[in-house]
Short mmCIF file of C-alpha atoms and ligand atoms in Angstrom, two decimals:
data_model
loop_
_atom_site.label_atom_id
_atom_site.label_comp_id
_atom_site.label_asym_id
_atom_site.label_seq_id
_atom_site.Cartn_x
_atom_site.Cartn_y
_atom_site.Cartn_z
CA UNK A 22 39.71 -99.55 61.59
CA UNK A 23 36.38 -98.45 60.10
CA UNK A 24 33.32 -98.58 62.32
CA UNK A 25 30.95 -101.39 60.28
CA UNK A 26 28.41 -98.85 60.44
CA UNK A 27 29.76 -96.77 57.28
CA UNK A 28 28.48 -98.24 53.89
CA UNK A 29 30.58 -100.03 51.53
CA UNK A 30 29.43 -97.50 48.94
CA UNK A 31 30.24 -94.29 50.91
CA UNK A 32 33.90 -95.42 51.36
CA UNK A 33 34.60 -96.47 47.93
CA UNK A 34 32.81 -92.89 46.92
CA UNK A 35 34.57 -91.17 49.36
CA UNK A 36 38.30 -92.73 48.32
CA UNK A 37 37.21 -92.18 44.83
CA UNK A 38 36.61 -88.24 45.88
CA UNK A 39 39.80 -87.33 47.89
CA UNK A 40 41.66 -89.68 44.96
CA UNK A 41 40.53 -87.50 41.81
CA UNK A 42 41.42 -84.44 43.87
CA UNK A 43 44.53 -84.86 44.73
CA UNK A 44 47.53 -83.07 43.85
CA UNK A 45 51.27 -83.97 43.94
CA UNK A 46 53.36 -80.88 43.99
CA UNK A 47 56.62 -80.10 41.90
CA UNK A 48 58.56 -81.07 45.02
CA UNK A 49 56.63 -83.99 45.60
CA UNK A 50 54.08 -82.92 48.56
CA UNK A 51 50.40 -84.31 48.43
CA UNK A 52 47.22 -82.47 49.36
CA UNK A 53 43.99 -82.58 48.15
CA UNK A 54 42.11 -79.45 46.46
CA UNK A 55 38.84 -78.95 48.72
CA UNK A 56 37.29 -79.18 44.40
CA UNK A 57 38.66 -79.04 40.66
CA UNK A 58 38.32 -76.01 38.51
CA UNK A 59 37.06 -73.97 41.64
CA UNK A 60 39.16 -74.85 44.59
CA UNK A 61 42.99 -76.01 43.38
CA UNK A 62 45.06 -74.20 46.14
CA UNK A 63 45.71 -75.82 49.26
CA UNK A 64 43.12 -74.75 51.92
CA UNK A 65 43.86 -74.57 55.19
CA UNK A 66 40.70 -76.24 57.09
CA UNK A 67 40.15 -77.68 54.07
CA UNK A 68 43.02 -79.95 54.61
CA UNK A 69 42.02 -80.71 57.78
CA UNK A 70 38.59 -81.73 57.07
CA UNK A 71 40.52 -84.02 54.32
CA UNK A 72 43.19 -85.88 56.59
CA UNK A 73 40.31 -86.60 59.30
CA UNK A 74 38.43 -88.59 56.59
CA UNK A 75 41.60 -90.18 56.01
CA UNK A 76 42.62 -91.53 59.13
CA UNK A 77 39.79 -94.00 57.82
CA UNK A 78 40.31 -94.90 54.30
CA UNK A 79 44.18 -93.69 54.39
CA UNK A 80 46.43 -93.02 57.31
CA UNK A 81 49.75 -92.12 55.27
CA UNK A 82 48.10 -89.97 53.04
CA UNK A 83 46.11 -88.11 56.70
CA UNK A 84 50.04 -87.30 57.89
CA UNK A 85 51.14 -86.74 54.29
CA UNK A 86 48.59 -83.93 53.57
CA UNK A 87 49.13 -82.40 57.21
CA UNK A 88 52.69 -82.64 56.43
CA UNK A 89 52.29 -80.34 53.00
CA UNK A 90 49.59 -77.99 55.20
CA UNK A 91 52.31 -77.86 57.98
CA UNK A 92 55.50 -77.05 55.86
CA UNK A 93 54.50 -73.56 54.99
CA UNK A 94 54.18 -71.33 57.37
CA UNK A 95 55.11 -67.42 57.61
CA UNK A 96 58.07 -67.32 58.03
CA UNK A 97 59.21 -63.70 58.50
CA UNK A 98 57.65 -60.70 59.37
CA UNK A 99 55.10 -59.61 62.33
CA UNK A 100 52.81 -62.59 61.25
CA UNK A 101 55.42 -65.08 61.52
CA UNK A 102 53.79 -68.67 62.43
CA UNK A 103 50.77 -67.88 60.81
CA UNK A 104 49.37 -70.59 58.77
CA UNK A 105 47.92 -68.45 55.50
CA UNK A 106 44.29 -69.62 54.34
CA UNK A 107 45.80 -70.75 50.98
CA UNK A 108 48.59 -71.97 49.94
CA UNK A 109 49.73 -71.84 46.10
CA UNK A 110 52.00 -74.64 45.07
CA UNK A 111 52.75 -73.71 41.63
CA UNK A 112 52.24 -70.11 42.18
CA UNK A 113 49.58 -67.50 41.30
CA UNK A 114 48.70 -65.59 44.04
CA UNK A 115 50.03 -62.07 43.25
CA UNK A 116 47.08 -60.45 42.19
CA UNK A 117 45.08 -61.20 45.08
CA UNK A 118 47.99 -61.56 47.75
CA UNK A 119 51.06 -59.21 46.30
CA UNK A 120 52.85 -62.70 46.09
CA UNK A 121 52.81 -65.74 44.82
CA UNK A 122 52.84 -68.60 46.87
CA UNK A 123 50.51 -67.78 49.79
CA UNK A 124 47.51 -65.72 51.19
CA UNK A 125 47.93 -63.58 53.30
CA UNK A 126 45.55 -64.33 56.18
CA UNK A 127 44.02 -67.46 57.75
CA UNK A 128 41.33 -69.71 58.31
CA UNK A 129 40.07 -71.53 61.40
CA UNK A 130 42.27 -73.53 63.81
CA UNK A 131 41.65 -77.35 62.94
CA UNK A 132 44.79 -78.13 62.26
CA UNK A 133 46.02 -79.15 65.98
CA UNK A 134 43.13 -81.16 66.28
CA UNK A 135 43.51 -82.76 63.07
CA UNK A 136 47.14 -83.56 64.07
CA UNK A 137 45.39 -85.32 67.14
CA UNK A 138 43.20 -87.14 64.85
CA UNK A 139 45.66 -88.26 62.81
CA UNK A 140 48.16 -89.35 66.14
CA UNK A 141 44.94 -91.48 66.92
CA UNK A 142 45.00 -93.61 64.31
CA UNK A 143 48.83 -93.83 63.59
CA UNK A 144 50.51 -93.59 67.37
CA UNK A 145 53.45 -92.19 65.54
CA UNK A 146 54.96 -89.69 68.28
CA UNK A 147 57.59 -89.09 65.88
CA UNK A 148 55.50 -87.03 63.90
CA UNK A 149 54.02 -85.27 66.44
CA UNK A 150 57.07 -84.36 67.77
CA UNK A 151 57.90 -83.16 63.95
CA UNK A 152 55.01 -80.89 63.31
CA UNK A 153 55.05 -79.89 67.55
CA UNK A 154 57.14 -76.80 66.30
CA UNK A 155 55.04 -74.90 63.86
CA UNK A 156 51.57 -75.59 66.14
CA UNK A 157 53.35 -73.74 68.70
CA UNK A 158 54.60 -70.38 66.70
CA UNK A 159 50.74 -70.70 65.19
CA UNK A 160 49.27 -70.77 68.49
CA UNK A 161 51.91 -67.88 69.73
CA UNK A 162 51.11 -66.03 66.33
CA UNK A 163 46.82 -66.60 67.64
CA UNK A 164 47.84 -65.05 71.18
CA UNK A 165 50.32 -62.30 70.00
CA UNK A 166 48.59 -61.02 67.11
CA UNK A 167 45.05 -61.88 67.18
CA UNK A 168 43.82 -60.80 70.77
CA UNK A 169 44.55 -57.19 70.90
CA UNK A 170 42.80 -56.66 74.06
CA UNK A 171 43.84 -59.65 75.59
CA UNK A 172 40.95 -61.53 76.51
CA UNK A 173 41.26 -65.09 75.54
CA UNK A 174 39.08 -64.10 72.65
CA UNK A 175 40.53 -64.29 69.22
CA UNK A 176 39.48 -62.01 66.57
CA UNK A 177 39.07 -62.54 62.61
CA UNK A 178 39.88 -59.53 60.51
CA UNK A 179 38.46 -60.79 57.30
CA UNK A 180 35.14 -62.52 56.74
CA UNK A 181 37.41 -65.52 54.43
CA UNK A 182 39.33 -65.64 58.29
CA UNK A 183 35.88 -66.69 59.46
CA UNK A 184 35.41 -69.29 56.66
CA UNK A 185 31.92 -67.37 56.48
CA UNK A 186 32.41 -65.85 53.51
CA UNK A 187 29.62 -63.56 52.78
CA UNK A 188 27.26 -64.99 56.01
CA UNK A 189 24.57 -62.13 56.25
CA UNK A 190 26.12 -61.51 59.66
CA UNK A 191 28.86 -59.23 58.06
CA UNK A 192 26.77 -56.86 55.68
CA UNK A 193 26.40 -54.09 58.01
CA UNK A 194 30.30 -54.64 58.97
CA UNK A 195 31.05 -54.54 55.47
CA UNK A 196 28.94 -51.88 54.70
CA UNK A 197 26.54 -53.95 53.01
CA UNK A 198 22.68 -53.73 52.93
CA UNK A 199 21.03 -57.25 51.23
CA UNK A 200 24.21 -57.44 48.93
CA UNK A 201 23.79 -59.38 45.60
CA UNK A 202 26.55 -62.03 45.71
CA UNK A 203 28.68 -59.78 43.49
CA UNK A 204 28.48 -57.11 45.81
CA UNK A 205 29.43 -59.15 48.83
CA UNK A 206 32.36 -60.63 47.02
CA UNK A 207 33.93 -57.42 45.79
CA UNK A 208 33.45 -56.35 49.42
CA UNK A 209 35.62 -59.00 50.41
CA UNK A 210 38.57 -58.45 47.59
CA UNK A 211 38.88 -54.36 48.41
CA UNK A 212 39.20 -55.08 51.90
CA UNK A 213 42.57 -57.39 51.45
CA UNK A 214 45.01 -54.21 50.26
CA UNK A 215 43.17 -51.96 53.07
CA UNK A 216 44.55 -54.83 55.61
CA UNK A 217 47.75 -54.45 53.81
CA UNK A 218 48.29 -50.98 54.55
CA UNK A 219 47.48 -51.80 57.83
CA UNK A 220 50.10 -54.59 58.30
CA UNK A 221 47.47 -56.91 58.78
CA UNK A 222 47.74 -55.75 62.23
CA UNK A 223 44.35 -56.65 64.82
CA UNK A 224 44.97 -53.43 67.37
CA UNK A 225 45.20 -51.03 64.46
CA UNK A 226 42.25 -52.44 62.37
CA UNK A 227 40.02 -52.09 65.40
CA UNK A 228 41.23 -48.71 65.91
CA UNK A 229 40.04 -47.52 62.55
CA UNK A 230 37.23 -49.57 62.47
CA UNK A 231 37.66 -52.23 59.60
CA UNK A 232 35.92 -55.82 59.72
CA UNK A 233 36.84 -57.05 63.00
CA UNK A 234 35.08 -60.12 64.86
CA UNK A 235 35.41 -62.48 67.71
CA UNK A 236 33.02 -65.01 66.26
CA UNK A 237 31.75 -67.98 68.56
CA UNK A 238 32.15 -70.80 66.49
CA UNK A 239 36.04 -69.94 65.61
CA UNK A 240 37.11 -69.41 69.43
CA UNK A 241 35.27 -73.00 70.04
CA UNK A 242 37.42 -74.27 67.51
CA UNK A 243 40.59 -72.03 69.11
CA UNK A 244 39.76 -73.65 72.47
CA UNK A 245 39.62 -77.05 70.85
CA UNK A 246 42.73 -76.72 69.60
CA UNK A 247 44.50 -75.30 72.81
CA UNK A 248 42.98 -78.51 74.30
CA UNK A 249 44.21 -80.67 71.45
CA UNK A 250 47.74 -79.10 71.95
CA UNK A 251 47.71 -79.72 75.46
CA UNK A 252 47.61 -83.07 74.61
CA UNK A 253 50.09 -82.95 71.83
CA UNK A 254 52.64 -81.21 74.37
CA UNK A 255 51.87 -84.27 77.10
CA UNK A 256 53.21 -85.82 74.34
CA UNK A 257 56.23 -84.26 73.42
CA UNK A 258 56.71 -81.26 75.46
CA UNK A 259 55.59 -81.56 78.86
CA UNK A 260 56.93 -78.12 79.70
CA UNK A 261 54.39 -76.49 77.81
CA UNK A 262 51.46 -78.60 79.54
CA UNK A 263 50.79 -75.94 82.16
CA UNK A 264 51.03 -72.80 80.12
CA UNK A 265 48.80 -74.52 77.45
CA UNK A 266 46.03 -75.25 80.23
CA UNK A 267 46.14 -71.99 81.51
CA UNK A 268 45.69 -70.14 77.74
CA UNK A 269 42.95 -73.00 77.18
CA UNK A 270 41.01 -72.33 80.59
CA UNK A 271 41.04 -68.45 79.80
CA UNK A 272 39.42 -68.73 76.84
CA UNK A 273 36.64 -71.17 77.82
CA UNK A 274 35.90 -68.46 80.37
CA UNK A 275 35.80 -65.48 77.88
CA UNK A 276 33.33 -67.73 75.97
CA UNK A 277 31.21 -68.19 78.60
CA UNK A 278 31.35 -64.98 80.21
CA UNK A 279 31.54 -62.40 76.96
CA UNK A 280 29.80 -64.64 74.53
CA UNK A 281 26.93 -66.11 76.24
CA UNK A 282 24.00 -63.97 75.53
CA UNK A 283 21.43 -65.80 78.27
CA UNK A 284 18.30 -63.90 77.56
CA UNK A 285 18.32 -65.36 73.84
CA UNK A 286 20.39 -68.30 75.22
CA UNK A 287 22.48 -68.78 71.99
CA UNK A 288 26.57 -67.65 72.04
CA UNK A 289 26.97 -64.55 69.82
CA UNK A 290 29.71 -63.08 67.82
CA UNK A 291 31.43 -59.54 68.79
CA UNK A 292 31.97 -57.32 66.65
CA UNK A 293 34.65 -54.47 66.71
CA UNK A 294 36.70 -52.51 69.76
CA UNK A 295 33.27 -52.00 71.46
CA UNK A 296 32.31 -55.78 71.11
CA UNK A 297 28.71 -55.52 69.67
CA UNK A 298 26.82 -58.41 69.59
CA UNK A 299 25.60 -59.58 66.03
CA UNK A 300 22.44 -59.55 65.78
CA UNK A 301 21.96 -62.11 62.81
CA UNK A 302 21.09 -65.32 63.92
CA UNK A 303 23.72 -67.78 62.37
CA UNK A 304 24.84 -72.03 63.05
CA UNK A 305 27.58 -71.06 64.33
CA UNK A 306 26.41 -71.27 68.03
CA UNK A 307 26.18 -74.54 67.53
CA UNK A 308 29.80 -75.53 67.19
CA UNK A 309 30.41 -73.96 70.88
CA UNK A 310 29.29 -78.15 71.30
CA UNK A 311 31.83 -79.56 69.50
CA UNK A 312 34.44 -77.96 71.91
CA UNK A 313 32.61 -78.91 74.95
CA UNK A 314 31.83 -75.16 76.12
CA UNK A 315 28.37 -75.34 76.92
CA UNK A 316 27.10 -76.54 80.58
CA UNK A 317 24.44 -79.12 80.34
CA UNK A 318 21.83 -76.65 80.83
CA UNK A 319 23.15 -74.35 77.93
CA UNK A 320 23.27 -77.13 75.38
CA UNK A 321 20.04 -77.83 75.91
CA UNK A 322 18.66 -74.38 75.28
CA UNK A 323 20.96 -74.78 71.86
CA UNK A 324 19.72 -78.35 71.08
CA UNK A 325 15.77 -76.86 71.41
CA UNK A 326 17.01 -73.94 69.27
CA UNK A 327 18.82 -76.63 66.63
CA UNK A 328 15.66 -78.80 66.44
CA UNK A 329 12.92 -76.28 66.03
CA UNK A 330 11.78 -76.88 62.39
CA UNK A 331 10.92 -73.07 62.38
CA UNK A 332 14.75 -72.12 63.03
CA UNK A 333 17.55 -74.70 62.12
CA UNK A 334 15.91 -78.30 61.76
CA UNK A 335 14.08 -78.47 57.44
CA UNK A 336 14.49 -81.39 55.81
CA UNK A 337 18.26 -81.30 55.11
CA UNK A 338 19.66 -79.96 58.48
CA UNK A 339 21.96 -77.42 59.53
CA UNK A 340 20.58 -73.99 57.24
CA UNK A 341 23.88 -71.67 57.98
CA UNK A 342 21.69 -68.86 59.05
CA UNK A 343 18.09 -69.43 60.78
CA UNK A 344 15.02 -69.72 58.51
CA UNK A 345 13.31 -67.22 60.35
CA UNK A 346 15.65 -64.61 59.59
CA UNK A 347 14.80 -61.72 56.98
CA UNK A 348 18.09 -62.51 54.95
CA UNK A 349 17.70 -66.69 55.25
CA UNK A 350 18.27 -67.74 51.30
CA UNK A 351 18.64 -71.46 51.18
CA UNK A 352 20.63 -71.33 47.71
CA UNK A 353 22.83 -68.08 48.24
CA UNK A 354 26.31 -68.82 49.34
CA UNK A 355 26.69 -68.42 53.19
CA UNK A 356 23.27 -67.18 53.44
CA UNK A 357 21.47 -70.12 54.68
CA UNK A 358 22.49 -73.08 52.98
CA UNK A 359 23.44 -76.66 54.73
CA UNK A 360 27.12 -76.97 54.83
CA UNK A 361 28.47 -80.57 55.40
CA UNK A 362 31.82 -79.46 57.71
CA UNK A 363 29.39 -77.82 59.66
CA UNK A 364 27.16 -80.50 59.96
CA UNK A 365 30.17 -82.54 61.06
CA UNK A 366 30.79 -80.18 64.25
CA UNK A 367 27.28 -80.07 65.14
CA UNK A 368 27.38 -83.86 65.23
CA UNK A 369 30.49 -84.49 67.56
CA UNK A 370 29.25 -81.88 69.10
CA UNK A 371 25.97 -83.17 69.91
CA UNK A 372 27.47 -86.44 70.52
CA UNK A 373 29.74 -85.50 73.23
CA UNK A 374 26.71 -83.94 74.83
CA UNK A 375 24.99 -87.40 75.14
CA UNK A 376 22.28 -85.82 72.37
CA UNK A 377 23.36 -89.58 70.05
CA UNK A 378 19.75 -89.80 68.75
CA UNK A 379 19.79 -86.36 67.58
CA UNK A 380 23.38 -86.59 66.02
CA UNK A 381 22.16 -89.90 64.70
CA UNK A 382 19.26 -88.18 62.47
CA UNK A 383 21.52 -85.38 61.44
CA UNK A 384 24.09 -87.87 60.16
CA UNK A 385 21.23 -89.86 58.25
CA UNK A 386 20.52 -86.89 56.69
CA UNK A 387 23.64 -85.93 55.74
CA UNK A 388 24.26 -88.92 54.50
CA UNK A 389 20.70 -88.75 52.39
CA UNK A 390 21.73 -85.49 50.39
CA UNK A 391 25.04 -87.50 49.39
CA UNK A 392 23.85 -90.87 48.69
CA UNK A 393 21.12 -88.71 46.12
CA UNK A 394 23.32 -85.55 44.85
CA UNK A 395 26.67 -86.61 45.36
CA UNK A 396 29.49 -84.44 47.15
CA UNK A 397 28.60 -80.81 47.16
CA UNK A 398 29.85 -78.02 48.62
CA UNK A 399 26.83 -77.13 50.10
CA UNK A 400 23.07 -78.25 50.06
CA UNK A 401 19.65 -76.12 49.17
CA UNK A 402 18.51 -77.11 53.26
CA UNK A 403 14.58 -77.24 51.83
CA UNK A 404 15.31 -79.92 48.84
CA UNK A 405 18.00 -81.12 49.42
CA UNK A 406 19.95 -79.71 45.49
CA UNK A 407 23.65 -80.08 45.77
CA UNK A 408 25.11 -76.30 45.07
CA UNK A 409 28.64 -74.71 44.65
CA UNK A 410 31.46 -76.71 43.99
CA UNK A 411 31.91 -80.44 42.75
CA UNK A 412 32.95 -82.88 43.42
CA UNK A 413 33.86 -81.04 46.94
CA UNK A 414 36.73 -83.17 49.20
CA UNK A 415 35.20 -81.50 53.02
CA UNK A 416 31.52 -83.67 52.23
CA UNK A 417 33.48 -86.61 52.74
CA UNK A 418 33.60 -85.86 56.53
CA UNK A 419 30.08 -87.77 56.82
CA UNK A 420 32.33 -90.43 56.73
CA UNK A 421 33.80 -89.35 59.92
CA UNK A 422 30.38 -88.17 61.41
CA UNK A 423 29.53 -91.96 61.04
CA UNK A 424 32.82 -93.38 62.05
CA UNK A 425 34.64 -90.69 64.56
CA UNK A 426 35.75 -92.41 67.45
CA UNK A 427 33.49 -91.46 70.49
CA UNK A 428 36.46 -88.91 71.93
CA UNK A 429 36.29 -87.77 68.36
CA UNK A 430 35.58 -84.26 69.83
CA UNK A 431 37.53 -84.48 73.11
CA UNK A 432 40.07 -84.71 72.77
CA UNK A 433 41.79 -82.60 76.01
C1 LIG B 7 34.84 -71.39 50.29
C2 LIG B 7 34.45 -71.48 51.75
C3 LIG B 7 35.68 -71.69 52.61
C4 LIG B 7 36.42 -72.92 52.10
C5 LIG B 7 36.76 -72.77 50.61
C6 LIG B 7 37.36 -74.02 50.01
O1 LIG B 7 35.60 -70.25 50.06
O2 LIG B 7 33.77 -70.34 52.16
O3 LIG B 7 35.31 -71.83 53.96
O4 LIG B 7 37.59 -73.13 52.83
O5 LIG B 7 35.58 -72.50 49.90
O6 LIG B 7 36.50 -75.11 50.15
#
């Protein structure tokens, strides 16, 4: 099952990783915490990241931990079929959330394509055709809720949506002028009861101008997973194929045509009702290749960007935000440090585009700053110092950026 190109030693590390965080709940669900002590709730792309490693070291336990992810959706209100950013097994949530067991907003789509993933591996349709259901009320919930002006494009409404948490790109949203990490994160927890009042509702937190986004990197991953459902519905649902297509081909088109800024030939992130552009240069645009948006000719303007040691290529490739921006700090959280899932994207990405020699390097890399430092949650991008969390689950993936099978990222 596992390409012979992944060391003995990285699996054995890896298993030992996702092993010593993994939790059984009270009811007897497993999922693994993204890292102890910091990160013990159930993530949502977290989990994802985790049962993609898994379809190589651990198939049941992939479907098991999608399973958990899968079983708690909203279930009432206008945000039914959401899946929330966190979910709280044994409780605890109230202070930041008003209740207990969940968050109250999201995280990127992965979990479609993760499904897909994990399909791969097992070929049981009977679990597809379990978890078919809730992928469909969370796309519905994506489309009803979180396109306001009905573009294609889907909006975030809170930077933790973005899984950017306090990326430079949001200080002027946020109010913010170089914010001390304090600052940024206190940002973060007054906007949650301001979304509150608001119902958590997209139309009416562009109208009065809160935090508001359609962010390149999360509508490639949206678009892959339209594409991944697609294939999920061939599956199990052929009715839905068409529909599915059509949602899927809109929003490649919005991404080209509303997010391709060709003068600086990078896609950009909108901000608010009047979709600014951001202006902060961020790695983001580089995931647009992991969902096959770019045309040849784009990706190639993004690969020259990615390489340029000035910009996005230091010793430990991918720096979050460019080096030669005026807020680039390769040890602050979000502001410029390497972050392994990212890395991962780039690297199906740039393998899909035929760029193997370049994903090749990256994954050496990669692999480099956890063969010396162990599993981080992110890297200093200049030495290579393992920062945040630890041991973190998601650095696993450069299992996966060595093993993926080559439709690893197409999966349409
Ligand atoms: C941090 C990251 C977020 C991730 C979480 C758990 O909050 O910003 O993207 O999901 O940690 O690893």
């Amino acid at each position: 099952m596992t390409a012979p190109a992944v060391p003995a030693w990285l699996l054995d590390r890896a298993r030992e990783t996702l092993r010593q965080n993994l939790v059984v709940t009270a009811d007897g669900h497993r999922y693994t915490r993204p890292a102890p002590m910091t990160y013990e709730q159930q993530w949502l792309w977290d989990s994802c990241f985790h049962a993609i490693v898994n379809t190589h070291l651990d198939p049941d336990l992939a479907q098991a931990e999608i399973e958990a992810l899968l079983s708690r959706p909203v279930m009432e209100g206008p945000d039914e079929g959401m899946l929330p950013h966190m979910i709280y097994w044994s409780g605890g949530g109230t202070e930041l959330w008003g209740r207990d067991d969940r968050s109250t907003i999201t995280q990127p789509p992965v979990a479609t394509y993760a499904v897909a993933r994990v399909y791969d591996v097992t070929g049981d349709t009977d679990f597809v055709r379990r978890v078919y259901p809730t992928l469909k009320a969370y796309h519905a919930w994506w489309a009803r809720r979180r396109d306001p002006d009905g573009d294609g494009l889907v909006t975030v409404i809170h930077p933790w949506e973005a899984g950017w948490d306090a990326s430079p790109a949001w200080d002027a949203l946020l109010g913010l002028k170089s914010p001390t990490d304090a600052e940024s994160r206190a940002a973060r927890i007054t906007l949650v009861p301001k979304l509150a009042a608001l119902d958590y509702d997209a139309a009416r937190v562009q109208q009065v101008g809160l935090f508001n986004v359609e962010t390149c990197d999360l509508n490639a991953l949206y678009l892959q997973s339209l594409r991944s459902m697609t294939r999920l519905a061939r599956l199990v649902a052929p009715q839905d194929v068409a529909a599915l297509q059509a949602a899927a081909d809109k929003t490649a088109r919005a991404i080209q045509t509303k997010l391709w800024d060709d003068t600086r030939g990078v896609y950009v992130d909108l901000a608010g009702a009047d979709e600014l552009p951001l202006p902060v240069q961020t790695a983001g645009t580089f995931v647009t290749l992991f969902a096959g948006v770019p045309t040849a000719p784009q990706a190639a303007r993004l690969v020259a960007r990615l390489t340029d040691p000035a910009q996005f290529w230091p010793a430990y490739p991918v720096p979050s935000v460019a080096m030669t921006e005026a807020e680039f700090a390769p040890d602050r959280y979000w502001r410029g440090p390497t972050w392994p899932h990212l890395n991962w994207m780039i690297a199906l990405g740039l393998r899909r585009y035929g760029y193997a020699d370049i994903a090749a390097e990256l994954t050496t890399r990669t692999l480099a700053l956890v063969e010396r430092n162990g599993f981080w949650e992110y890297y200093n991008p200049l030495t290579g110092v393992g920062l945040g969390a630890h041991p973190q689950s998601w650095t696993t993936l450069v299992v996966d950026m060595l093993a993926a099978p080559a439709h690893g990222a197409d999966m349409g």
